Amino acid sequence: MTLIEEVKAIMQRSASDEYLNVMVPLLEDYVKAECNNTFRKNGKTVYPGGVKIFIAKACEHNLTVSGVSSKRLGTVSYSYDLDFPESLRRLLNPYRRVRFHAF
């Protein structure tokens, strides 16, 4: 089963295949950068369950209107919060690797 198929199975709301084909690779890159981890094992990329759940929930988050941080009715103005909620980002904590910076 491919990662896109697994994400589709985890998601509670339906998303188009086109959306998932675009978003899943982008979120894979995000996870690798955020965790400082390539998730390579025996020459293959293998994501643990928590990472798969993060990717699925991040796709769901982007499909909802929950990213709206404020609205105005007068001359119609919307502000969006594009960061993932902390409860979602916490799923990646066990997979983070320490980064060392030389001074």
PDB file of C-alpha atoms in Angstrom:
ATOM      1  CA  MET A   1       0.000   0.000   0.000  1.00  0.00           C
ATOM      2  CA  THR A   2       1.422   3.410  -0.934  1.00  0.00           C
ATOM      3  CA  LEU A   3       1.600   6.313   1.495  1.00  0.00           C
ATOM      4  CA  ILE A   4      -1.158   8.138  -0.393  1.00  0.00           C
ATOM      5  CA  GLU A   5      -3.463   5.109  -0.082  1.00  0.00           C
ATOM      6  CA  GLU A   6      -2.684   4.826   3.642  1.00  0.00           C
ATOM      7  CA  VAL A   7      -3.367   8.535   4.173  1.00  0.00           C
ATOM      8  CA  LYS A   8      -6.656   8.236   2.301  1.00  0.00           C
ATOM      9  CA  ALA A   9      -7.648   5.296   4.530  1.00  0.00           C
ATOM     10  CA  ILE A  10      -6.788   7.239   7.713  1.00  0.00           C
ATOM     11  CA  MET A  11      -8.627  10.419   6.722  1.00  0.00           C
ATOM     12  CA  GLN A  12     -12.168  10.740   7.994  1.00  0.00           C
ATOM     13  CA  ARG A  13     -13.347  12.978   5.194  1.00  0.00           C
ATOM     14  CA  SER A  14     -12.956  12.307   1.537  1.00  0.00           C
ATOM     15  CA  ALA A  15     -10.353  14.170  -0.449  1.00  0.00           C
ATOM     16  CA  SER A  16      -9.745  14.071  -4.155  1.00  0.00           C
ATOM     17  CA  ASP A  17      -6.875  11.988  -5.473  1.00  0.00           C
ATOM     18  CA  GLU A  18      -5.473  15.104  -7.152  1.00  0.00           C
ATOM     19  CA  TYR A  19      -5.333  16.919  -3.805  1.00  0.00           C
ATOM     20  CA  LEU A  20      -3.609  14.001  -2.081  1.00  0.00           C
ATOM     21  CA  ASN A  21      -1.165  13.495  -4.964  1.00  0.00           C
ATOM     22  CA  VAL A  22      -0.029  17.092  -4.476  1.00  0.00           C
ATOM     23  CA  MET A  23      -0.258  17.487  -0.691  1.00  0.00           C
ATOM     24  CA  VAL A  24       1.239  14.199   0.527  1.00  0.00           C
ATOM     25  CA  PRO A  25       4.676  14.760  -1.089  1.00  0.00           C
ATOM     26  CA  LEU A  26       4.691  18.347   0.209  1.00  0.00           C
ATOM     27  CA  LEU A  27       3.872  17.171   3.720  1.00  0.00           C
ATOM     28  CA  GLU A  28       6.533  14.452   3.454  1.00  0.00           C
ATOM     29  CA  ASP A  29       9.105  17.181   2.801  1.00  0.00           C
ATOM     30  CA  TYR A  30       7.697  19.220   5.691  1.00  0.00           C
ATOM     31  CA  VAL A  31       7.968  16.252   8.076  1.00  0.00           C
ATOM     32  CA  LYS A  32      11.528  15.438   6.991  1.00  0.00           C
ATOM     33  CA  ALA A  33      12.616  19.052   7.540  1.00  0.00           C
ATOM     34  CA  GLU A  34      10.699  19.450  10.800  1.00  0.00           C
ATOM     35  CA  CYS A  35      12.054  16.210  12.279  1.00  0.00           C
ATOM     36  CA  ASN A  36      15.541  16.443  10.764  1.00  0.00           C
ATOM     37  CA  ASN A  37      14.992  12.813   9.798  1.00  0.00           C
ATOM     38  CA  THR A  38      14.893  11.099   6.399  1.00  0.00           C
ATOM     39  CA  PHE A  39      13.145   7.979   7.740  1.00  0.00           C
ATOM     40  CA  ARG A  40      15.399   5.750   5.610  1.00  0.00           C
ATOM     41  CA  LYS A  41      15.662   2.086   6.561  1.00  0.00           C
ATOM     42  CA  ASN A  42      17.508  -0.436   4.380  1.00  0.00           C
ATOM     43  CA  GLY A  43      17.511   2.016   1.479  1.00  0.00           C
ATOM     44  CA  LYS A  44      13.733   2.641   1.608  1.00  0.00           C
ATOM     45  CA  THR A  45      11.725   5.447   3.133  1.00  0.00           C
ATOM     46  CA  VAL A  46       9.591   3.985   5.911  1.00  0.00           C
ATOM     47  CA  TYR A  47       7.330   6.268   7.917  1.00  0.00           C
ATOM     48  CA  PRO A  48       6.197   5.263  11.411  1.00  0.00           C
ATOM     49  CA  GLY A  49       2.509   5.339  12.259  1.00  0.00           C
ATOM     50  CA  GLY A  50       2.631   8.712  14.004  1.00  0.00           C
ATOM     51  CA  VAL A  51       4.043  10.380  10.898  1.00  0.00           C
ATOM     52  CA  LYS A  52       1.355   8.816   8.705  1.00  0.00           C
ATOM     53  CA  ILE A  53      -1.327  10.050  11.106  1.00  0.00           C
ATOM     54  CA  PHE A  54       0.231  13.541  11.076  1.00  0.00           C
ATOM     55  CA  ILE A  55       0.173  13.657   7.268  1.00  0.00           C
ATOM     56  CA  ALA A  56      -3.469  12.498   7.149  1.00  0.00           C
ATOM     57  CA  LYS A  57      -4.582  14.937   9.857  1.00  0.00           C
ATOM     58  CA  ALA A  58      -2.630  17.779   8.217  1.00  0.00           C
ATOM     59  CA  CYS A  59      -4.460  17.083   4.941  1.00  0.00           C
ATOM     60  CA  GLU A  60      -7.778  17.174   6.817  1.00  0.00           C
ATOM     61  CA  HIS A  61      -6.777  20.398   8.574  1.00  0.00           C
ATOM     62  CA  ASN A  62      -6.054  22.069   5.247  1.00  0.00           C
ATOM     63  CA  LEU A  63      -9.487  21.033   3.937  1.00  0.00           C
ATOM     64  CA  THR A  64     -11.388  22.695   6.784  1.00  0.00           C
ATOM     65  CA  VAL A  65     -12.090  26.308   7.558  1.00  0.00           C
ATOM     66  CA  SER A  66     -10.478  25.922  10.983  1.00  0.00           C
ATOM     67  CA  GLY A  67      -7.519  27.933   9.753  1.00  0.00           C
ATOM     68  CA  VAL A  68      -9.582  31.137   9.850  1.00  0.00           C
ATOM     69  CA  SER A  69      -8.237  33.246  12.715  1.00  0.00           C
ATOM     70  CA  SER A  70     -10.491  36.296  12.275  1.00  0.00           C
ATOM     71  CA  LYS A  71     -13.364  37.617  10.168  1.00  0.00           C
ATOM     72  CA  ARG A  72     -14.782  41.061   9.527  1.00  0.00           C
ATOM     73  CA  LEU A  73     -18.226  41.651   8.162  1.00  0.00           C
ATOM     74  CA  GLY A  74     -18.030  45.351   7.236  1.00  0.00           C
ATOM     75  CA  THR A  75     -15.931  45.173   4.086  1.00  0.00           C
ATOM     76  CA  VAL A  76     -15.464  41.391   4.323  1.00  0.00           C
ATOM     77  CA  SER A  77     -11.979  40.562   5.521  1.00  0.00           C
ATOM     78  CA  TYR A  78     -10.629  37.127   6.494  1.00  0.00           C
ATOM     79  CA  SER A  79      -7.335  36.321   8.218  1.00  0.00           C
ATOM     80  CA  TYR A  80      -5.900  32.833   8.061  1.00  0.00           C
ATOM     81  CA  ASP A  81      -3.550  31.043  10.406  1.00  0.00           C
ATOM     82  CA  LEU A  82      -1.500  28.787   8.155  1.00  0.00           C
ATOM     83  CA  ASP A  83       0.406  26.994  10.919  1.00  0.00           C
ATOM     84  CA  PHE A  84      -0.680  23.572  12.069  1.00  0.00           C
ATOM     85  CA  PRO A  85      -2.151  23.461  15.585  1.00  0.00           C
ATOM     86  CA  GLU A  86       0.209  22.404  18.373  1.00  0.00           C
ATOM     87  CA  SER A  87      -1.897  19.300  19.065  1.00  0.00           C
ATOM     88  CA  LEU A  88      -1.177  18.170  15.511  1.00  0.00           C
ATOM     89  CA  ARG A  89       2.516  19.090  15.537  1.00  0.00           C
ATOM     90  CA  ARG A  90       2.958  17.161  18.794  1.00  0.00           C
ATOM     91  CA  LEU A  91       2.508  13.928  16.821  1.00  0.00           C
ATOM     92  CA  LEU A  92       5.989  14.505  15.353  1.00  0.00           C
ATOM     93  CA  ASN A  93       7.814  14.952  18.679  1.00  0.00           C
ATOM     94  CA  PRO A  94       8.924  11.305  19.070  1.00  0.00           C
ATOM     95  CA  TYR A  95      10.527  11.366  15.621  1.00  0.00           C
ATOM     96  CA  ARG A  96      12.562  14.581  15.927  1.00  0.00           C
ATOM     97  CA  ARG A  97      16.351  14.364  15.798  1.00  0.00           C
ATOM     98  CA  VAL A  98      18.557  16.851  17.568  1.00  0.00           C
ATOM     99  CA  ARG A  99      20.298  19.435  15.430  1.00  0.00           C
ATOM    100  CA  PHE A 100      23.754  20.572  16.386  1.00  0.00           C
ATOM    101  CA  HIS A 101      25.036  23.940  15.244  1.00  0.00           C
ATOM    102  CA  ALA A 102      28.734  24.791  15.249  1.00  0.00           C
ATOM    103  CA  PHE A 103      29.664  28.300  16.323  1.00  0.00           C
TER     104      PHE A 103
END
